[in-house]
């Protein structure tokens, strides 16, 4: 039997409230009022117990399709106001469930009629306009490509004049083509030990379109694989947000109706996609990827290992907060399209249960800003996780410092044999030789003997800095360092050194 260990119930749930389970034989059930979660592989398994009070659970994410969850566990999750997301090992959304929200049939009827009365066109223009604004900002500020950014801006300016959804979709597609072309040459950095182990096609972003499917699905490069997983998590959050607002995720406005697709969820995602892209791009520009986080199957599909998939899935709470105001905007526009007396329309508003914006407006407060998560820092040499501002782990820091020391020493030897350096050194020797020649021992104070220097001055010099000694007697820091270590300088320097360390006839 595989060994398991029990973790404290708060161990795997951070402030985001996301718990990710992965592996084989995932089990979720209820025992004595606690939610019991089992996951892992082989002998590396874990058991997590969550009580009904202070559990902090908002999202339970299952990565895999092997195991079970009981009906009692589903009821426990629903009672706690949490949601369940199930992804396969390629990142595809399999199941999304959450608490059953209240809904109004008039709102859903308005959603169904939106394509015919022009409401869908109005909403689609706004969603695409916000998406293009986000793409323009990313390309201009992060990719430093003003030409592409200006082209996307021109598409955004043309958007309000479009009179059909097909034209809006065309504008969005043309802007997306330019947008991803701007990503093509983004370099992907790897630790030095992984540079020769990764395929050449993994060393830059390349095309967003996979050569395996001629679509973004089944990514052939690491960055695209990360984007696909984040988009899947975002799609799940958009589905939950649409359902929470009483809308049907299957009936889209911008995206055409397609079997087995939540078209409205895809609509809500459009505004938030640039934020996901910015998260991945910041990661690529600031940290190296690790070969151990990715593997390539026999077809060439780039896959994520479990640890990386877990870290990306734990960002679900960020995308939940980003998609919430978009879902509320769509619901409000659909509600406003319902024909009713103006007096009734003025009194009724859609509940903002996702952001609590209505309550905040009454209290005079704003919706708090959303913090984008930061990628995990990795060593540039070996890829190990590092903390703080360091770019390398302690082992690689020592190795790099040693290599730099050798290079600096070599450069110093070369610089020390140039004609200018030789002339400067000769001038220094000449200066000190003249100082020795003109120095008169009779002018040395009678109390400043060799014994006084050895017993009082020399020990005190070990507490002085090499810089202070060098400035005091006009020598190099290297020579001053030798004096601190016990080297006895010329007697003409003894009096100045005695004054530096505070030795006098009275002492």
Tab-separated table of C-alpha atoms in Angstrom:
chain	number	residue	atom	x	y	z
A	1	UNK	CA	0.000	0.000	0.000
A	2	UNK	CA	1.305	3.457	-0.900
A	3	UNK	CA	2.364	5.514	2.056
A	4	UNK	CA	0.570	8.802	2.659
A	5	UNK	CA	0.953	11.739	4.975
A	6	UNK	CA	-1.617	14.111	6.388
A	7	UNK	CA	-1.060	17.836	5.951
A	8	UNK	CA	-2.598	20.645	8.030
A	9	UNK	CA	-5.787	21.916	6.448
A	10	UNK	CA	-4.311	25.375	5.760
A	11	UNK	CA	-1.061	24.065	4.274
A	12	UNK	CA	-2.087	23.981	0.618
A	13	UNK	CA	-4.617	26.841	0.555
A	14	UNK	CA	-3.115	30.308	0.352
A	15	UNK	CA	-4.791	33.683	0.305
A	16	UNK	CA	-6.134	32.966	-3.184
A	17	UNK	CA	-8.278	30.125	-1.808
A	18	UNK	CA	-7.299	27.742	-4.632
A	19	UNK	CA	-6.547	24.078	-3.884
A	20	UNK	CA	-5.164	22.018	-6.788
A	21	UNK	CA	-5.261	18.215	-6.767
A	22	UNK	CA	-3.413	16.188	-9.367
A	23	UNK	CA	-2.006	12.737	-9.975
A	24	UNK	CA	-3.724	9.359	-10.169
A	25	UNK	CA	-6.464	7.998	-7.985
A	26	UNK	CA	-7.720	11.421	-6.856
A	27	UNK	CA	-10.373	10.971	-4.165
A	28	UNK	CA	-12.622	13.623	-2.646
A	29	UNK	CA	-15.147	12.649	0.000
A	30	UNK	CA	-16.585	13.821	3.333
A	31	UNK	CA	-15.813	12.257	6.709
A	32	UNK	CA	-16.969	13.602	10.068
A	33	UNK	CA	-17.898	16.931	8.469
A	34	UNK	CA	-14.456	17.389	6.916
A	35	UNK	CA	-13.702	17.423	3.197
A	36	UNK	CA	-11.038	14.755	2.674
A	37	UNK	CA	-8.833	15.131	-0.422
A	38	UNK	CA	-6.340	12.480	-1.579
A	39	UNK	CA	-3.971	12.973	-4.515
A	40	UNK	CA	-0.422	12.296	-5.680
A	41	UNK	CA	1.535	9.627	-7.530
A	42	UNK	CA	2.897	6.293	-6.241
A	43	UNK	CA	4.334	6.723	-2.741
A	44	UNK	CA	4.275	10.530	-2.980
A	45	UNK	CA	0.668	10.959	-1.920
A	46	UNK	CA	-0.981	13.351	0.479
A	47	UNK	CA	-4.205	13.643	2.449
A	48	UNK	CA	-5.727	17.054	3.170
A	49	UNK	CA	-8.577	17.639	5.631
A	50	UNK	CA	-10.684	20.773	5.325
A	51	UNK	CA	-13.142	21.688	8.116
A	52	UNK	CA	-16.328	23.618	7.500
A	53	UNK	CA	-14.983	26.613	9.422
A	54	UNK	CA	-11.868	28.578	8.394
A	55	UNK	CA	-11.169	26.375	5.395
A	56	UNK	CA	-10.496	29.352	3.027
A	57	UNK	CA	-11.487	27.230	0.019
A	58	UNK	CA	-12.814	29.126	-3.023
A	59	UNK	CA	-11.786	26.874	-5.902
A	60	UNK	CA	-11.047	23.156	-5.966
A	61	UNK	CA	-9.138	22.349	-9.172
A	62	UNK	CA	-8.747	18.721	-10.262
A	63	UNK	CA	-6.106	18.011	-12.930
A	64	UNK	CA	-6.648	14.514	-14.293
A	65	UNK	CA	-9.457	12.066	-14.993
A	66	UNK	CA	-8.627	9.192	-12.672
A	67	UNK	CA	-10.426	8.928	-9.329
A	68	UNK	CA	-13.777	9.938	-7.880
A	69	UNK	CA	-15.674	12.619	-5.949
A	70	UNK	CA	-18.755	11.759	-3.925
A	71	UNK	CA	-22.150	13.468	-4.082
A	72	UNK	CA	-21.732	14.407	-0.434
A	73	UNK	CA	-18.459	16.148	-1.304
A	74	UNK	CA	-20.167	18.106	-4.102
A	75	UNK	CA	-22.814	19.200	-1.606
A	76	UNK	CA	-20.101	20.204	0.904
A	77	UNK	CA	-18.348	22.327	-1.746
A	78	UNK	CA	-21.641	23.970	-2.758
A	79	UNK	CA	-22.644	24.689	0.855
A	80	UNK	CA	-19.298	26.406	1.452
A	81	UNK	CA	-19.822	28.657	-1.601
A	82	UNK	CA	-16.821	27.172	-3.402
A	83	UNK	CA	-16.554	25.918	-6.994
A	84	UNK	CA	-15.106	22.839	-8.675
A	85	UNK	CA	-12.959	22.962	-11.840
A	86	UNK	CA	-11.839	19.802	-13.621
A	87	UNK	CA	-9.119	19.919	-16.287
A	88	UNK	CA	-7.568	17.078	-18.248
A	89	UNK	CA	-3.793	16.694	-18.388
A	90	UNK	CA	-3.654	18.735	-21.606
A	91	UNK	CA	-5.384	21.676	-19.890
A	92	UNK	CA	-8.834	21.267	-21.487
A	93	UNK	CA	-11.803	22.211	-19.320
A	94	UNK	CA	-13.888	19.104	-18.583
A	95	UNK	CA	-16.256	20.231	-15.841
A	96	UNK	CA	-17.116	23.478	-14.068
A	97	UNK	CA	-19.577	23.497	-11.191
A	98	UNK	CA	-20.426	26.088	-8.585
A	99	UNK	CA	-23.199	27.168	-6.215
A	100	UNK	CA	-26.588	27.495	-7.927
A	101	UNK	CA	-27.191	31.270	-8.268
A	102	UNK	CA	-30.572	33.012	-8.527
A	103	UNK	CA	-31.598	33.939	-12.059
A	104	UNK	CA	-34.307	35.869	-13.878
A	105	UNK	CA	-35.900	34.321	-16.956
A	106	UNK	CA	-36.337	37.813	-18.459
A	107	UNK	CA	-32.558	38.258	-18.449
A	108	UNK	CA	-32.007	34.951	-20.207
A	109	UNK	CA	-34.686	35.809	-22.753
A	110	UNK	CA	-32.900	39.115	-23.392
A	111	UNK	CA	-29.662	37.174	-23.888
A	112	UNK	CA	-31.340	34.967	-26.489
A	113	UNK	CA	-32.787	37.992	-28.353
A	114	UNK	CA	-29.580	40.050	-28.243
A	115	UNK	CA	-28.416	38.974	-31.713
A	116	UNK	CA	-31.651	40.204	-33.291
A	117	UNK	CA	-32.133	43.579	-31.573
A	118	UNK	CA	-28.561	44.916	-31.847
A	119	UNK	CA	-27.590	44.489	-28.187
A	120	UNK	CA	-25.059	41.793	-29.074
A	121	UNK	CA	-23.388	44.147	-31.558
A	122	UNK	CA	-23.131	46.911	-28.953
A	123	UNK	CA	-21.689	44.605	-26.294
A	124	UNK	CA	-19.297	42.962	-28.751
A	125	UNK	CA	-17.888	46.320	-29.823
A	126	UNK	CA	-17.181	47.241	-26.221
A	127	UNK	CA	-15.577	43.891	-25.383
A	128	UNK	CA	-13.356	43.933	-28.468
A	129	UNK	CA	-12.449	47.598	-27.882
A	130	UNK	CA	-11.234	46.777	-24.359
A	131	UNK	CA	-9.319	43.779	-25.674
A	132	UNK	CA	-7.607	45.840	-28.389
A	133	UNK	CA	-6.730	48.524	-25.839
A	134	UNK	CA	-5.072	45.884	-23.668
A	135	UNK	CA	-3.177	44.419	-26.621
A	136	UNK	CA	-2.012	47.852	-27.743
A	137	UNK	CA	-0.725	48.677	-24.256
A	138	UNK	CA	1.137	45.367	-23.984
A	139	UNK	CA	2.775	45.666	-27.408
A	140	UNK	CA	3.781	49.282	-26.823
A	141	UNK	CA	5.066	49.001	-23.234
A	142	UNK	CA	6.355	45.431	-22.971
A	143	UNK	CA	7.331	44.502	-26.536
A	144	UNK	CA	8.500	48.054	-27.420
A	145	UNK	CA	6.882	47.753	-30.851
A	146	UNK	CA	5.242	51.094	-31.604
A	147	UNK	CA	4.506	50.199	-35.252
A	148	UNK	CA	2.316	47.216	-34.341
A	149	UNK	CA	0.772	49.129	-31.446
A	150	UNK	CA	-0.235	51.978	-33.771
A	151	UNK	CA	-1.763	49.472	-36.222
A	152	UNK	CA	-3.854	47.906	-33.427
A	153	UNK	CA	-4.893	51.403	-32.322
A	154	UNK	CA	-6.169	52.132	-35.845
A	155	UNK	CA	-8.293	48.988	-35.736
A	156	UNK	CA	-9.729	50.129	-32.415
A	157	UNK	CA	-10.603	53.534	-33.896
A	158	UNK	CA	-12.427	51.861	-36.815
A	159	UNK	CA	-14.393	49.557	-34.512
A	160	UNK	CA	-17.304	51.911	-33.637
A	161	UNK	CA	-18.179	52.294	-37.347
A	162	UNK	CA	-18.695	48.545	-37.863
A	163	UNK	CA	-22.374	47.745	-38.456
A	164	UNK	CA	-22.368	43.932	-38.314
A	165	UNK	CA	-20.921	41.288	-36.013
A	166	UNK	CA	-19.027	39.769	-38.934
A	167	UNK	CA	-17.159	43.049	-39.404
A	168	UNK	CA	-16.384	43.210	-35.673
A	169	UNK	CA	-15.041	39.651	-35.782
A	170	UNK	CA	-12.928	40.552	-38.822
A	171	UNK	CA	-11.440	43.561	-37.022
A	172	UNK	CA	-10.638	41.390	-34.010
A	173	UNK	CA	-9.026	38.688	-36.178
A	174	UNK	CA	-6.874	41.154	-38.130
A	175	UNK	CA	-5.671	42.821	-34.935
A	176	UNK	CA	-4.913	39.406	-33.399
A	177	UNK	CA	-2.786	38.454	-36.408
A	178	UNK	CA	-0.640	41.568	-35.994
A	179	UNK	CA	-0.564	41.129	-32.232
A	180	UNK	CA	0.844	37.592	-32.319
A	181	UNK	CA	3.297	38.493	-35.071
A	182	UNK	CA	4.780	40.950	-32.580
A	183	UNK	CA	5.368	38.024	-30.198
A	184	UNK	CA	7.151	35.810	-32.757
A	185	UNK	CA	10.725	36.845	-31.933
A	186	UNK	CA	10.362	37.067	-28.152
A	187	UNK	CA	13.331	35.042	-26.817
A	188	UNK	CA	12.747	32.320	-24.245
A	189	UNK	CA	15.603	32.109	-21.763
A	190	UNK	CA	16.758	28.852	-20.186
A	191	UNK	CA	19.275	28.131	-17.399
A	192	UNK	CA	22.784	27.552	-18.676
A	193	UNK	CA	22.627	23.846	-17.940
A	194	UNK	CA	19.460	23.516	-20.088
A	195	UNK	CA	20.610	25.555	-23.096
A	196	UNK	CA	21.867	22.535	-25.020
A	197	UNK	CA	19.045	20.217	-23.966
A	198	UNK	CA	16.022	22.046	-25.383
A	199	UNK	CA	14.932	22.070	-29.055
A	200	UNK	CA	15.733	25.173	-31.081
A	201	UNK	CA	12.022	25.884	-31.570
A	202	UNK	CA	11.706	26.263	-27.795
A	203	UNK	CA	14.162	29.186	-27.672
A	204	UNK	CA	11.716	31.794	-29.017
A	205	UNK	CA	7.965	32.244	-28.836
A	206	UNK	CA	7.395	31.526	-32.525
A	207	UNK	CA	3.885	31.228	-33.910
A	208	UNK	CA	0.749	31.142	-31.816
A	209	UNK	CA	-0.673	28.614	-34.309
A	210	UNK	CA	0.440	25.056	-33.567
A	211	UNK	CA	1.779	23.071	-36.556
A	212	UNK	CA	0.042	20.013	-35.096
A	213	UNK	CA	-3.533	21.323	-35.323
A	214	UNK	CA	-3.221	24.600	-37.324
A	215	UNK	CA	-4.861	26.265	-34.320
A	216	UNK	CA	-3.661	27.267	-30.837
A	217	UNK	CA	-4.620	23.823	-29.474
A	218	UNK	CA	-1.873	21.248	-28.765
A	219	UNK	CA	0.927	23.779	-28.402
A	220	UNK	CA	4.363	22.893	-29.730
A	221	UNK	CA	6.327	25.346	-27.548
A	222	UNK	CA	6.481	25.992	-23.771
A	223	UNK	CA	5.134	29.576	-23.798
A	224	UNK	CA	2.087	28.561	-25.846
A	225	UNK	CA	1.466	25.593	-23.565
A	226	UNK	CA	1.428	27.952	-20.562
A	227	UNK	CA	-0.969	30.302	-22.359
A	228	UNK	CA	-3.317	27.433	-23.231
A	229	UNK	CA	-3.548	26.307	-19.597
A	230	UNK	CA	-4.130	29.838	-18.336
A	231	UNK	CA	-6.813	30.382	-20.966
A	232	UNK	CA	-8.519	27.165	-19.813
A	233	UNK	CA	-8.538	28.390	-16.212
A	234	UNK	CA	-9.824	31.777	-17.404
A	235	UNK	CA	-12.570	30.067	-19.423
A	236	UNK	CA	-13.680	28.154	-16.343
A	237	UNK	CA	-13.784	31.373	-14.303
A	238	UNK	CA	-15.752	33.104	-17.072
A	239	UNK	CA	-18.267	30.243	-17.067
A	240	UNK	CA	-18.716	30.546	-13.312
A	241	UNK	CA	-19.079	34.341	-13.570
A	242	UNK	CA	-21.712	34.089	-16.312
A	243	UNK	CA	-23.682	31.535	-14.315
A	244	UNK	CA	-23.417	33.653	-11.160
A	245	UNK	CA	-24.990	36.566	-13.047
A	246	UNK	CA	-27.892	34.379	-14.171
A	247	UNK	CA	-26.710	34.104	-17.787
A	248	UNK	CA	-26.373	31.010	-19.962
A	249	UNK	CA	-22.680	30.374	-20.751
A	250	UNK	CA	-23.607	28.481	-23.939
A	251	UNK	CA	-25.364	31.369	-25.725
A	252	UNK	CA	-22.737	33.734	-27.089
A	253	UNK	CA	-22.848	37.290	-28.387
A	254	UNK	CA	-19.539	37.820	-30.195
A	255	UNK	CA	-18.681	34.147	-30.663
A	256	UNK	CA	-21.030	32.183	-32.878
A	257	UNK	CA	-22.969	29.289	-31.388
A	258	UNK	CA	-20.951	26.091	-31.621
A	259	UNK	CA	-21.734	22.644	-30.200
A	260	UNK	CA	-19.902	21.736	-26.992
A	261	UNK	CA	-18.600	25.278	-26.426
A	262	UNK	CA	-19.519	27.944	-23.886
A	263	UNK	CA	-19.597	30.815	-26.350
A	264	UNK	CA	-20.530	33.487	-23.793
A	265	UNK	CA	-17.588	32.418	-21.642
A	266	UNK	CA	-15.341	32.975	-24.659
A	267	UNK	CA	-16.887	36.444	-25.052
A	268	UNK	CA	-16.117	37.379	-21.439
A	269	UNK	CA	-12.564	36.054	-21.776
A	270	UNK	CA	-11.656	38.471	-24.560
A	271	UNK	CA	-11.177	41.451	-22.238
A	272	UNK	CA	-8.981	39.458	-19.846
A	273	UNK	CA	-6.764	37.707	-22.400
A	274	UNK	CA	-4.217	40.574	-22.568
A	275	UNK	CA	-3.796	40.297	-18.783
A	276	UNK	CA	-2.976	36.581	-19.113
A	277	UNK	CA	-0.613	37.429	-21.965
A	278	UNK	CA	1.095	40.106	-19.854
A	279	UNK	CA	1.613	37.596	-17.032
A	280	UNK	CA	3.299	35.100	-19.384
A	281	UNK	CA	5.327	37.779	-21.209
A	282	UNK	CA	6.603	39.242	-17.929
A	283	UNK	CA	7.647	35.725	-16.949
A	284	UNK	CA	9.515	35.207	-20.238
A	285	UNK	CA	11.257	38.570	-19.969
A	286	UNK	CA	12.286	38.323	-16.325
A	287	UNK	CA	12.863	34.649	-15.527
A	288	UNK	CA	14.263	31.606	-17.344
A	289	UNK	CA	12.056	28.602	-17.992
A	290	UNK	CA	13.225	25.200	-16.776
A	291	UNK	CA	13.521	22.113	-18.943
A	292	UNK	CA	12.253	20.007	-16.040
A	293	UNK	CA	8.890	21.837	-16.199
A	294	UNK	CA	8.124	20.708	-19.766
A	295	UNK	CA	8.216	17.536	-21.820
A	296	UNK	CA	7.479	16.705	-25.440
A	297	UNK	CA	5.334	13.721	-26.377
A	298	UNK	CA	5.825	11.606	-29.492
A	299	UNK	CA	3.657	13.879	-31.642
A	300	UNK	CA	5.623	17.032	-30.715
A	301	UNK	CA	2.986	18.379	-28.329
A	302	UNK	CA	4.645	20.381	-25.527
A	303	UNK	CA	3.182	19.371	-22.155
A	304	UNK	CA	3.510	20.801	-18.648
A	305	UNK	CA	4.629	18.771	-15.662
A	306	UNK	CA	2.294	18.625	-12.693
A	307	UNK	CA	4.177	21.103	-10.495
A	308	UNK	CA	4.033	23.864	-13.122
A	309	UNK	CA	0.392	23.109	-13.954
A	310	UNK	CA	-0.438	23.462	-10.266
A	311	UNK	CA	1.334	26.826	-9.983
A	312	UNK	CA	-0.492	28.177	-13.031
A	313	UNK	CA	-3.856	26.826	-11.840
A	314	UNK	CA	-3.373	28.579	-8.508
A	315	UNK	CA	-3.705	31.918	-10.323
A	316	UNK	CA	-7.427	31.216	-10.817
A	317	UNK	CA	-8.475	33.751	-8.183
A	318	UNK	CA	-6.763	36.566	-10.122
A	319	UNK	CA	-8.647	35.749	-13.326
A	320	UNK	CA	-11.887	35.456	-11.301
A	321	UNK	CA	-11.482	39.026	-10.110
A	322	UNK	CA	-10.637	40.270	-13.624
A	323	UNK	CA	-13.579	38.618	-15.374
A	324	UNK	CA	-16.144	39.572	-12.695
A	325	UNK	CA	-16.725	43.223	-13.823
A	326	UNK	CA	-16.945	42.075	-17.460
A	327	UNK	CA	-19.719	39.608	-16.624
A	328	UNK	CA	-21.570	42.291	-14.666
A	329	UNK	CA	-21.285	44.746	-17.583
A	330	UNK	CA	-22.747	42.208	-20.044
A	331	UNK	CA	-25.597	41.357	-17.669
A	332	UNK	CA	-26.417	45.041	-17.135
A	333	UNK	CA	-26.477	45.754	-20.890
A	334	UNK	CA	-28.753	42.794	-21.515
A	335	UNK	CA	-31.020	43.871	-18.661
A	336	UNK	CA	-31.209	47.381	-20.091
A	337	UNK	CA	-32.377	45.992	-23.438
A	338	UNK	CA	-35.586	44.600	-21.903
A	339	UNK	CA	-38.627	46.679	-22.855
A	340	UNK	CA	-40.395	48.029	-19.778
A	341	UNK	CA	-41.816	51.342	-18.507
A	342	UNK	CA	-39.115	53.940	-17.917
A	343	UNK	CA	-40.115	54.305	-14.261
A	344	UNK	CA	-39.636	50.579	-13.675
A	345	UNK	CA	-36.317	50.592	-15.558
A	346	UNK	CA	-35.028	53.395	-13.350
A	347	UNK	CA	-35.788	51.444	-10.164
A	348	UNK	CA	-34.319	48.086	-11.183
A	349	UNK	CA	-30.633	47.278	-11.458
A	350	UNK	CA	-28.760	44.024	-11.947
A	351	UNK	CA	-27.238	42.756	-8.726
A	352	UNK	CA	-23.438	43.085	-8.777
A	353	UNK	CA	-22.899	39.970	-6.712
A	354	UNK	CA	-19.413	39.375	-8.105
A	355	UNK	CA	-17.767	42.718	-7.267
A	356	UNK	CA	-20.347	44.202	-4.863
A	357	UNK	CA	-20.033	47.415	-6.855
A	358	UNK	CA	-23.562	48.622	-5.994
A	359	UNK	CA	-22.911	48.309	-2.267
A	360	UNK	CA	-19.520	49.977	-2.610
A	361	UNK	CA	-21.053	52.918	-4.463
A	362	UNK	CA	-23.559	53.420	-1.649
A	363	UNK	CA	-20.736	53.339	0.907
A	364	UNK	CA	-18.533	55.585	-1.230
A	365	UNK	CA	-15.736	53.037	-1.704
A	366	UNK	CA	-14.138	51.634	-4.848
A	367	UNK	CA	-13.467	48.084	-5.961
A	368	UNK	CA	-9.927	47.283	-4.741
A	369	UNK	CA	-7.223	46.972	-7.430
A	370	UNK	CA	-6.285	43.512	-8.654
A	371	UNK	CA	-2.714	42.328	-8.207
A	372	UNK	CA	-1.271	40.212	-11.005
A	373	UNK	CA	0.684	37.251	-9.580
A	374	UNK	CA	4.433	37.139	-10.011
A	375	UNK	CA	6.226	34.187	-11.600
A	376	UNK	CA	8.499	32.014	-9.515
A	377	UNK	CA	12.129	33.116	-9.626
A	378	UNK	CA	14.646	30.619	-11.031
A	379	UNK	CA	18.442	30.446	-10.965
A	380	UNK	CA	20.063	31.477	-14.259
A	381	UNK	CA	22.614	28.719	-13.883
A	382	UNK	CA	20.876	25.557	-12.717
A	383	UNK	CA	17.183	26.517	-12.661
A	384	UNK	CA	16.622	26.020	-8.921
A	385	UNK	CA	14.028	28.223	-7.247
A	386	UNK	CA	15.593	31.305	-5.621
A	387	UNK	CA	14.209	33.875	-3.220
A	388	UNK	CA	14.649	37.601	-2.912
A	389	UNK	CA	16.372	39.659	-5.585
A	390	UNK	CA	19.183	37.209	-6.284
A	391	UNK	CA	19.470	35.985	-9.874
A	392	UNK	CA	21.370	32.810	-8.959
A	393	UNK	CA	21.386	30.234	-6.193
A	394	UNK	CA	24.243	30.207	-3.659
A	395	UNK	CA	26.136	27.416	-5.452
A	396	UNK	CA	25.980	29.135	-8.848
A	397	UNK	CA	26.892	32.487	-7.269
A	398	UNK	CA	30.148	30.987	-5.975
A	399	UNK	CA	30.899	29.382	-9.337
A	400	UNK	CA	30.161	32.586	-11.263
A	401	UNK	CA	32.204	34.689	-8.835
A	402	UNK	CA	35.165	32.324	-9.266
A	403	UNK	CA	34.908	32.532	-13.056
A	404	UNK	CA	34.707	36.317	-12.891
A	405	UNK	CA	37.705	36.452	-10.563
A	406	UNK	CA	39.787	34.490	-13.065
A	407	UNK	CA	38.639	36.733	-15.919
A	408	UNK	CA	39.318	39.909	-13.941
A	409	UNK	CA	42.760	38.652	-12.937
A	410	UNK	CA	43.565	37.846	-16.546
A	411	UNK	CA	42.356	41.275	-17.656
A	412	UNK	CA	44.390	42.884	-14.882
A	413	UNK	CA	47.553	41.132	-15.978
A	414	UNK	CA	47.015	42.282	-19.536
A	415	UNK	CA	46.260	45.843	-18.433
A	416	UNK	CA	49.327	45.842	-16.182
A	417	UNK	CA	51.700	45.213	-19.118
A	418	UNK	CA	50.592	48.049	-21.356
A	419	UNK	CA	53.101	50.853	-22.026
A	420	UNK	CA	50.966	53.297	-20.072
A	421	UNK	CA	50.822	51.012	-17.018
A	422	UNK	CA	54.567	50.310	-17.124
A	423	UNK	CA	55.354	54.040	-17.355
A	424	UNK	CA	52.988	54.783	-14.446
A	425	UNK	CA	54.578	52.062	-12.298
A	426	UNK	CA	58.088	53.384	-13.094
A	427	UNK	CA	57.060	56.902	-12.110
A	428	UNK	CA	55.719	55.625	-8.788
A	429	UNK	CA	58.977	53.764	-8.031
A	430	UNK	CA	60.950	56.889	-8.922
A	431	UNK	CA	58.807	59.015	-6.614
A	432	UNK	CA	59.248	56.676	-3.625
A	433	UNK	CA	63.008	56.317	-4.304
A	434	UNK	CA	63.411	60.091	-4.193
A	435	UNK	CA	61.372	60.258	-0.960
A	436	UNK	CA	63.674	57.673	0.634
A	437	UNK	CA	66.777	59.559	-0.561
A	438	UNK	CA	65.795	62.909	0.913
A	439	UNK	CA	64.408	61.512	4.176
A	440	UNK	CA	66.577	62.395	7.225
A	441	UNK	CA	66.441	59.836	10.094
A	442	UNK	CA	67.506	62.563	12.522
A	443	UNK	CA	64.118	64.211	12.117
A	444	UNK	CA	62.338	61.095	13.402
A	445	UNK	CA	61.005	61.650	16.999
A	446	UNK	CA	63.253	60.009	19.571
A	447	UNK	CA	60.390	58.067	21.173
A	448	UNK	CA	59.376	56.495	17.790
A	449	UNK	CA	61.681	53.495	17.835
A	450	UNK	CA	61.473	50.155	16.101
A	451	UNK	CA	60.268	48.572	19.333
A	452	UNK	CA	57.403	51.106	19.709
A	453	UNK	CA	56.323	50.500	16.133
A	454	UNK	CA	56.306	46.712	16.593
A	455	UNK	CA	54.568	46.674	19.997
A	456	UNK	CA	52.072	49.570	19.736
A	457	UNK	CA	51.606	50.853	16.194
A	458	UNK	CA	51.648	47.611	14.206
A	459	UNK	CA	48.898	45.872	16.284
A	460	UNK	CA	46.702	48.976	16.096
A	461	UNK	CA	47.008	49.082	12.288
A	462	UNK	CA	45.092	45.796	11.990
A	463	UNK	CA	41.973	47.714	13.088
A	464	UNK	CA	42.406	50.450	10.455
A	465	UNK	CA	41.113	50.100	6.910
A	466	UNK	CA	43.436	49.672	3.945
A	467	UNK	CA	41.874	52.745	2.331
A	468	UNK	CA	42.636	54.926	5.367
A	469	UNK	CA	46.243	53.712	5.484
A	470	UNK	CA	46.712	54.259	1.743
A	471	UNK	CA	45.373	57.827	1.887
A	472	UNK	CA	47.445	58.657	4.975
A	473	UNK	CA	50.859	57.724	3.568
A	474	UNK	CA	50.194	57.950	-0.183
A	475	UNK	CA	50.558	54.303	-1.228
A	476	UNK	CA	48.365	51.800	-3.063
A	477	UNK	CA	45.587	49.876	-1.334
A	478	UNK	CA	47.470	46.652	-2.072
A	479	UNK	CA	50.558	47.937	-0.249
A	480	UNK	CA	48.372	49.265	2.574
A	481	UNK	CA	46.804	45.809	2.895
A	482	UNK	CA	50.233	44.267	3.332
A	483	UNK	CA	50.944	46.773	6.117
A	484	UNK	CA	47.718	45.729	7.903
A	485	UNK	CA	48.872	42.097	7.646
A	486	UNK	CA	52.165	42.849	9.409
A	487	UNK	CA	54.559	44.146	6.761
A	488	UNK	CA	56.840	46.860	8.151
A	489	UNK	CA	56.932	49.955	5.879
A	490	UNK	CA	59.816	52.388	5.480
A	491	UNK	CA	60.546	54.352	8.723
A	492	UNK	CA	59.547	57.608	7.061
A	493	UNK	CA	55.898	56.434	7.283
A	494	UNK	CA	55.966	55.524	10.986
A	495	UNK	CA	55.051	58.948	12.341
A	496	UNK	CA	52.020	59.339	10.025
A	497	UNK	CA	50.843	55.829	10.907
A	498	UNK	CA	51.241	56.585	14.636
A	499	UNK	CA	49.008	59.634	14.230
A	500	UNK	CA	46.469	57.516	12.275
A	501	UNK	CA	46.081	54.979	15.109
A	502	UNK	CA	46.458	57.537	17.909
A	503	UNK	CA	49.850	56.484	19.327
A	504	UNK	CA	51.796	59.321	21.040
A	505	UNK	CA	54.707	59.624	23.520
A	506	UNK	CA	52.222	59.835	26.398
A	507	UNK	CA	50.502	56.598	25.370
